[in-house]
Amino acid sequence: MSPQISHAPNTHAAVVTGASTGIGEATVRALCAAGWTVFAVARRAERLAALAQETGAIAVPADVTDDAQVATLLAAVQAGGGIDTVINIAGGARGADYLGAAKNEDWDFMLRVNVMGTMKLTRAFLPMLRAHGEGTVLNLTSTAALASYEGGSGYNAAKAAQRAMTQALRLEEVENNIRVIEVLPGLVHTEEFALRRLGGNAEAAQAVYRGVEKPLLASDVAEVVSYAVNLPHHVNLDEIVIRPVAQAANHKLLRKDS
């Protein structure tokens, strides 16, 4: 039996992953403010609970790389009325080593979360999106998928793979009227991305943004995500590159000495 969607007409419902921090959290806030039903997904249950209390989102703690937890998430969403939109934001970078010094555990993390997590979550919800008739998948990749840089080989590889998967999905699901959107942010100043990438080194993490007067914020990217999924369904913003003005390209970032 095909999954059924029970939400009233002219309303939207989404699963948003990576919802405990950064762009994922900001996206939950933006969509809830726009009247969406939002299932907020991340591993950190306490942060999700606080976000749900503030926004009215439905907290569903889950690790998107774990098959059993994805199945439990799917069941919870079905019981909660279903969705028409999947927003894959969970991801991240680990390490800034050159390839010659690459650490297996860093690459394993990046490929597992950015690529396998996106695949598993999307695969689980595709039948529901097909049944809806006007489903949407939005994947947050990165400008790291467009141009490689020294010390970025693992993250470049993971995000390029996620981008290729997104492009293939758009071709595969067009006959099911599923809209597939890719958002590719450049430099975004969030509380955890650089800190986690650099092993908790707060000084090194702050140096990533030093001298950049106006980097993007998580709320900037969330506004673009919200705009894209709130457009009429027949309008597909296939891919949206978003950078701060100070970042003319991956390798060209204007820094002003303080």
mmCIF file of C-alpha atoms in Angstrom:
data_model
loop_
_atom_site.group_PDB
_atom_site.id
_atom_site.type_symbol
_atom_site.label_atom_id
_atom_site.label_comp_id
_atom_site.label_asym_id
_atom_site.label_seq_id
_atom_site.Cartn_x
_atom_site.Cartn_y
_atom_site.Cartn_z
ATOM 1 C CA MET A 1 0.000 0.000 0.000
ATOM 2 C CA SER A 2 1.323 3.451 -0.885
ATOM 3 C CA PRO A 3 2.080 5.786 2.019
ATOM 4 C CA GLN A 4 -0.705 8.299 2.535
ATOM 5 C CA ILE A 5 -0.378 11.985 3.267
ATOM 6 C CA SER A 6 -3.017 13.279 5.653
ATOM 7 C CA HIS A 7 -2.107 16.965 5.869
ATOM 8 C CA ALA A 8 -4.749 19.399 4.669
ATOM 9 C CA PRO A 9 -4.432 20.829 1.153
ATOM 10 C CA ASN A 10 -2.186 23.881 0.697
ATOM 11 C CA THR A 11 -0.032 22.973 3.681
ATOM 12 C CA HIS A 12 3.478 21.597 3.623
ATOM 13 C CA ALA A 13 5.413 19.208 5.824
ATOM 14 C CA ALA A 14 9.120 18.449 5.785
ATOM 15 C CA VAL A 15 11.825 16.357 7.346
ATOM 16 C CA VAL A 16 14.890 18.509 8.043
ATOM 17 C CA THR A 17 18.103 16.709 9.029
ATOM 18 C CA GLY A 18 21.044 18.264 10.818
ATOM 19 C CA ALA A 19 18.480 20.189 12.841
ATOM 20 C CA SER A 20 20.384 20.506 16.121
ATOM 21 C CA THR A 21 22.716 23.270 14.943
ATOM 22 C CA GLY A 22 23.717 25.663 12.193
ATOM 23 C CA ILE A 23 21.908 25.682 8.870
ATOM 24 C CA GLY A 24 19.654 22.776 9.809
ATOM 25 C CA GLU A 25 18.436 24.488 12.961
ATOM 26 C CA ALA A 26 17.934 27.772 11.098
ATOM 27 C CA THR A 27 15.960 25.974 8.395
ATOM 28 C CA VAL A 28 13.634 24.441 10.976
ATOM 29 C CA ARG A 29 13.013 27.912 12.392
ATOM 30 C CA ALA A 30 12.368 29.429 8.948
ATOM 31 C CA LEU A 31 9.909 26.743 7.862
ATOM 32 C CA CYS A 32 8.040 26.695 11.170
ATOM 33 C CA ALA A 33 7.687 30.478 10.919
ATOM 34 C CA ALA A 34 6.230 29.963 7.434
ATOM 35 C CA GLY A 35 3.568 27.609 8.793
ATOM 36 C CA TRP A 36 5.118 24.275 7.838
ATOM 37 C CA THR A 37 4.890 21.066 9.833
ATOM 38 C CA VAL A 38 8.541 20.222 10.446
ATOM 39 C CA PHE A 39 10.050 16.969 11.695
ATOM 40 C CA ALA A 40 13.418 18.085 13.089
ATOM 41 C CA VAL A 41 16.021 15.312 12.917
ATOM 42 C CA ALA A 42 19.472 15.073 14.516
ATOM 43 C CA ARG A 43 21.354 12.887 16.953
ATOM 44 C CA ARG A 44 21.330 15.293 19.926
ATOM 45 C CA ALA A 45 17.943 14.811 21.528
ATOM 46 C CA GLU A 46 18.292 17.554 24.117
ATOM 47 C CA ARG A 47 18.978 20.237 21.523
ATOM 48 C CA LEU A 48 16.087 19.011 19.387
ATOM 49 C CA ALA A 49 13.753 19.144 22.377
ATOM 50 C CA ALA A 50 14.682 22.763 23.054
ATOM 51 C CA LEU A 51 14.218 23.664 19.391
ATOM 52 C CA ALA A 52 10.835 21.938 19.287
ATOM 53 C CA GLN A 53 9.678 23.833 22.363
ATOM 54 C CA GLU A 54 10.692 27.150 20.780
ATOM 55 C CA THR A 55 9.361 26.565 17.273
ATOM 56 C CA GLY A 56 6.618 23.932 17.409
ATOM 57 C CA ALA A 57 8.680 21.508 15.341
ATOM 58 C CA ILE A 58 8.387 17.770 16.006
ATOM 59 C CA ALA A 59 11.653 16.447 17.415
ATOM 60 C CA VAL A 60 12.726 13.020 16.151
ATOM 61 C CA PRO A 61 16.232 12.078 17.338
ATOM 62 C CA ALA A 62 17.925 9.854 14.769
ATOM 63 C CA ASP A 63 21.247 9.121 13.113
ATOM 64 C CA VAL A 64 20.644 9.289 9.358
ATOM 65 C CA THR A 65 23.490 6.862 8.685
ATOM 66 C CA ASP A 66 21.854 4.095 10.738
ATOM 67 C CA ASP A 67 19.333 1.964 8.829
ATOM 68 C CA ALA A 68 17.306 1.000 11.894
ATOM 69 C CA GLN A 69 17.053 4.589 13.104
ATOM 70 C CA VAL A 70 16.020 5.788 9.636
ATOM 71 C CA ALA A 71 13.281 3.131 9.623
ATOM 72 C CA THR A 72 12.095 4.322 13.040
ATOM 73 C CA LEU A 73 12.092 7.908 11.768
ATOM 74 C CA LEU A 74 10.044 6.924 8.732
ATOM 75 C CA ALA A 75 7.473 5.215 10.954
ATOM 76 C CA ALA A 76 7.254 8.287 13.201
ATOM 77 C CA VAL A 77 6.696 10.575 10.220
ATOM 78 C CA GLN A 78 4.041 8.251 8.791
ATOM 79 C CA ALA A 79 2.273 8.243 12.148
ATOM 80 C CA GLY A 80 2.518 12.036 12.229
ATOM 81 C CA GLY A 81 0.756 12.508 8.898
ATOM 82 C CA GLY A 82 3.588 12.239 6.373
ATOM 83 C CA ILE A 83 5.586 14.831 4.466
ATOM 84 C CA ASP A 84 5.968 16.238 0.969
ATOM 85 C CA THR A 85 9.536 17.555 1.363
ATOM 86 C CA VAL A 86 12.887 16.088 2.424
ATOM 87 C CA ILE A 87 15.664 18.538 3.272
ATOM 88 C CA ASN A 88 19.058 16.877 3.707
ATOM 89 C CA ILE A 89 21.307 19.203 5.674
ATOM 90 C CA ALA A 90 23.124 16.736 7.948
ATOM 91 C CA GLY A 91 26.762 16.571 6.937
ATOM 92 C CA GLY A 92 30.071 18.119 7.754
ATOM 93 C CA ALA A 93 33.821 18.149 7.265
ATOM 94 C CA ARG A 94 36.551 16.514 9.308
ATOM 95 C CA GLY A 95 40.192 17.514 9.051
ATOM 96 C CA ALA A 96 42.172 19.751 6.731
ATOM 97 C CA ASP A 97 44.968 17.329 5.895
ATOM 98 C CA TYR A 98 46.556 17.028 2.495
ATOM 99 C CA LEU A 99 45.799 13.741 0.752
ATOM 100 C CA GLY A 100 49.230 12.379 1.598
ATOM 101 C CA ALA A 101 48.367 12.649 5.292
ATOM 102 C CA ALA A 102 44.672 11.695 5.029
ATOM 103 C CA LYS A 103 43.144 9.971 8.033
ATOM 104 C CA ASN A 104 40.837 7.034 7.355
ATOM 105 C CA GLU A 105 38.463 7.998 10.139
ATOM 106 C CA ASP A 106 37.995 11.517 8.758
ATOM 107 C CA TRP A 107 37.207 10.273 5.269
ATOM 108 C CA ASP A 108 34.934 7.545 6.647
ATOM 109 C CA PHE A 109 32.940 10.167 8.554
ATOM 110 C CA MET A 110 32.606 12.545 5.609
ATOM 111 C CA LEU A 111 31.546 9.899 3.129
ATOM 112 C CA ARG A 112 29.215 8.190 5.606
ATOM 113 C CA VAL A 113 27.357 11.336 6.679
ATOM 114 C CA ASN A 114 27.333 13.460 3.528
ATOM 115 C CA VAL A 115 26.820 10.665 1.001
ATOM 116 C CA MET A 116 25.438 7.556 2.685
ATOM 117 C CA GLY A 117 23.280 9.510 5.116
ATOM 118 C CA THR A 118 21.714 11.523 2.310
ATOM 119 C CA MET A 119 21.137 8.364 0.286
ATOM 120 C CA LYS A 120 19.569 6.393 3.145
ATOM 121 C CA LEU A 121 17.252 9.188 4.258
ATOM 122 C CA THR A 122 16.138 10.004 0.715
ATOM 123 C CA ARG A 123 15.664 6.351 -0.242
ATOM 124 C CA ALA A 124 13.448 5.788 2.779
ATOM 125 C CA PHE A 125 11.108 8.675 1.961
ATOM 126 C CA LEU A 126 10.901 8.414 -1.830
ATOM 127 C CA PRO A 127 7.767 6.195 -1.772
ATOM 128 C CA MET A 128 6.007 8.787 0.391
ATOM 129 C CA LEU A 129 7.074 11.645 -1.890
ATOM 130 C CA ARG A 130 5.940 9.740 -4.969
ATOM 131 C CA ALA A 131 2.579 9.011 -3.377
ATOM 132 C CA HIS A 132 2.120 12.674 -2.554
ATOM 133 C CA GLY A 133 2.366 13.602 -6.244
ATOM 134 C CA GLU A 134 4.291 16.846 -5.685
ATOM 135 C CA GLY A 135 7.311 15.883 -3.624
ATOM 136 C CA THR A 136 10.529 17.823 -3.151
ATOM 137 C CA VAL A 137 14.049 16.784 -2.174
ATOM 138 C CA LEU A 138 16.527 19.542 -1.298
ATOM 139 C CA ASN A 139 20.149 18.588 -0.707
ATOM 140 C CA LEU A 140 22.607 20.983 0.873
ATOM 141 C CA THR A 141 25.973 20.345 -0.745
ATOM 142 C CA SER A 142 28.750 22.943 -0.917
ATOM 143 C CA THR A 143 30.860 25.014 -3.270
ATOM 144 C CA ALA A 144 33.506 22.473 -2.239
ATOM 145 C CA ALA A 145 31.744 20.228 -4.780
ATOM 146 C CA LEU A 146 32.546 22.715 -7.554
ATOM 147 C CA ALA A 147 36.222 23.491 -6.980
ATOM 148 C CA SER A 148 38.813 21.562 -5.009
ATOM 149 C CA TYR A 149 41.401 23.144 -2.750
ATOM 150 C CA GLU A 150 44.462 22.133 -0.778
ATOM 151 C CA GLY A 151 43.557 20.388 2.438
ATOM 152 C CA GLY A 152 40.025 19.759 1.250
ATOM 153 C CA SER A 153 40.315 16.524 -0.706
ATOM 154 C CA GLY A 154 38.084 14.476 1.602
ATOM 155 C CA TYR A 155 35.367 17.110 1.863
ATOM 156 C CA ASN A 156 35.680 17.890 -1.849
ATOM 157 C CA ALA A 157 35.215 14.203 -2.640
ATOM 158 C CA ALA A 158 32.233 13.788 -0.314
ATOM 159 C CA LYS A 159 30.393 16.876 -1.503
ATOM 160 C CA ALA A 160 31.125 16.132 -5.172
ATOM 161 C CA ALA A 161 29.641 12.663 -4.670
ATOM 162 C CA GLN A 162 26.585 14.129 -2.949
ATOM 163 C CA ARG A 163 26.181 16.587 -5.831
ATOM 164 C CA ALA A 164 26.417 13.792 -8.426
ATOM 165 C CA MET A 165 23.819 11.786 -6.510
ATOM 166 C CA THR A 166 21.516 14.816 -6.451
ATOM 167 C CA GLN A 167 21.818 15.276 -10.203
ATOM 168 C CA ALA A 168 21.085 11.613 -10.840
ATOM 169 C CA LEU A 169 18.064 11.729 -8.530
ATOM 170 C CA ARG A 170 16.594 14.636 -10.489
ATOM 171 C CA LEU A 171 16.770 12.574 -13.686
ATOM 172 C CA GLU A 172 15.418 9.427 -12.056
ATOM 173 C CA GLU A 173 12.428 10.969 -10.291
ATOM 174 C CA VAL A 174 11.171 13.514 -12.827
ATOM 175 C CA GLU A 175 8.533 11.026 -14.005
ATOM 176 C CA ASN A 176 7.256 10.931 -10.423
ATOM 177 C CA ASN A 177 6.978 14.739 -10.359
ATOM 178 C CA ILE A 178 9.595 15.012 -7.629
ATOM 179 C CA ARG A 179 11.405 18.341 -7.597
ATOM 180 C CA VAL A 180 15.110 18.058 -6.741
ATOM 181 C CA ILE A 181 16.945 21.165 -5.547
ATOM 182 C CA GLU A 182 20.613 21.603 -4.695
ATOM 183 C CA VAL A 183 21.872 24.475 -2.541
ATOM 184 C CA LEU A 184 25.643 25.018 -2.576
ATOM 185 C CA PRO A 185 26.844 27.441 0.126
ATOM 186 C CA GLY A 186 30.291 28.948 0.278
ATOM 187 C CA LEU A 187 31.716 30.406 3.491
ATOM 188 C CA VAL A 188 29.094 30.257 6.260
ATOM 189 C CA HIS A 189 29.948 31.290 9.808
ATOM 190 C CA THR A 190 28.213 28.822 12.115
ATOM 191 C CA GLU A 191 28.947 27.837 15.688
ATOM 192 C CA GLU A 192 30.241 24.337 14.981
ATOM 193 C CA PHE A 193 31.278 23.647 11.368
ATOM 194 C CA ALA A 194 34.880 24.873 11.453
ATOM 195 C CA LEU A 195 35.269 23.946 15.129
ATOM 196 C CA ARG A 196 34.381 20.332 14.432
ATOM 197 C CA ARG A 197 36.430 20.224 11.253
ATOM 198 C CA LEU A 198 39.515 21.405 13.103
ATOM 199 C CA GLY A 199 39.211 19.005 16.011
ATOM 200 C CA GLY A 200 37.811 21.467 18.538
ATOM 201 C CA ASN A 201 40.612 24.028 18.088
ATOM 202 C CA ALA A 202 38.677 27.256 18.729
ATOM 203 C CA GLU A 203 41.527 29.542 17.678
ATOM 204 C CA ALA A 204 42.002 27.764 14.359
ATOM 205 C CA ALA A 205 38.247 27.747 13.775
ATOM 206 C CA GLN A 206 37.976 31.494 14.314
ATOM 207 C CA ALA A 207 40.901 32.045 11.935
ATOM 208 C CA VAL A 208 38.771 30.627 9.109
ATOM 209 C CA TYR A 209 36.552 33.714 9.318
ATOM 210 C CA ARG A 210 39.118 36.280 10.487
ATOM 211 C CA GLY A 211 38.978 39.562 8.580
ATOM 212 C CA VAL A 212 35.829 38.628 6.642
ATOM 213 C CA GLU A 213 33.454 41.471 7.466
ATOM 214 C CA LYS A 214 30.229 39.801 6.447
ATOM 215 C CA PRO A 215 30.374 36.018 6.000
ATOM 216 C CA LEU A 216 27.134 34.219 5.382
ATOM 217 C CA LEU A 217 25.172 33.182 8.438
ATOM 218 C CA ALA A 218 23.090 30.049 8.891
ATOM 219 C CA SER A 219 19.950 32.183 8.703
ATOM 220 C CA ASP A 220 21.000 33.489 5.263
ATOM 221 C CA VAL A 221 21.222 29.982 3.853
ATOM 222 C CA ALA A 222 17.998 28.937 5.595
ATOM 223 C CA GLU A 223 16.200 31.862 3.953
ATOM 224 C CA VAL A 224 17.322 30.632 0.533
ATOM 225 C CA VAL A 225 16.293 27.051 1.352
ATOM 226 C CA SER A 226 12.891 28.247 2.538
ATOM 227 C CA TYR A 227 12.421 30.368 -0.568
ATOM 228 C CA ALA A 228 13.260 27.463 -2.879
ATOM 229 C CA VAL A 229 10.846 24.989 -1.295
ATOM 230 C CA ASN A 230 8.050 27.549 -0.937
ATOM 231 C CA LEU A 231 7.955 28.316 -4.657
ATOM 232 C CA PRO A 232 5.119 26.729 -6.654
ATOM 233 C CA HIS A 233 6.023 23.093 -7.198
ATOM 234 C CA HIS A 234 6.465 23.424 -10.968
ATOM 235 C CA VAL A 235 9.287 25.941 -10.362
ATOM 236 C CA ASN A 236 12.545 24.098 -9.755
ATOM 237 C CA LEU A 237 15.678 25.968 -8.754
ATOM 238 C CA ASP A 238 17.927 23.121 -9.834
ATOM 239 C CA GLU A 239 21.040 24.502 -8.186
ATOM 240 C CA ILE A 240 21.678 27.621 -6.137
ATOM 241 C CA VAL A 241 25.218 28.783 -5.366
ATOM 242 C CA ILE A 242 25.268 31.175 -2.410
ATOM 243 C CA ARG A 243 28.409 32.977 -1.223
ATOM 244 C CA PRO A 244 29.145 36.126 0.731
ATOM 245 C CA VAL A 245 30.096 39.033 -1.512
ATOM 246 C CA ALA A 246 33.588 38.891 -0.006
ATOM 247 C CA GLN A 247 34.064 35.414 -1.475
ATOM 248 C CA ALA A 248 34.354 35.840 -5.225
ATOM 249 C CA ALA A 249 35.417 32.192 -5.636
ATOM 250 C CA ASN A 250 36.537 29.328 -3.439
ATOM 251 C CA HIS A 251 40.121 30.602 -3.637
ATOM 252 C CA LYS A 252 39.312 34.348 -3.591
ATOM 253 C CA LEU A 253 38.215 35.590 -0.179
ATOM 254 C CA LEU A 254 38.602 39.234 0.789
ATOM 255 C CA ARG A 255 39.968 39.644 4.302
ATOM 256 C CA LYS A 256 40.412 43.032 5.935
ATOM 257 C CA ASP A 257 42.962 43.411 8.710
ATOM 258 C CA SER A 258 41.470 44.750 11.914
#
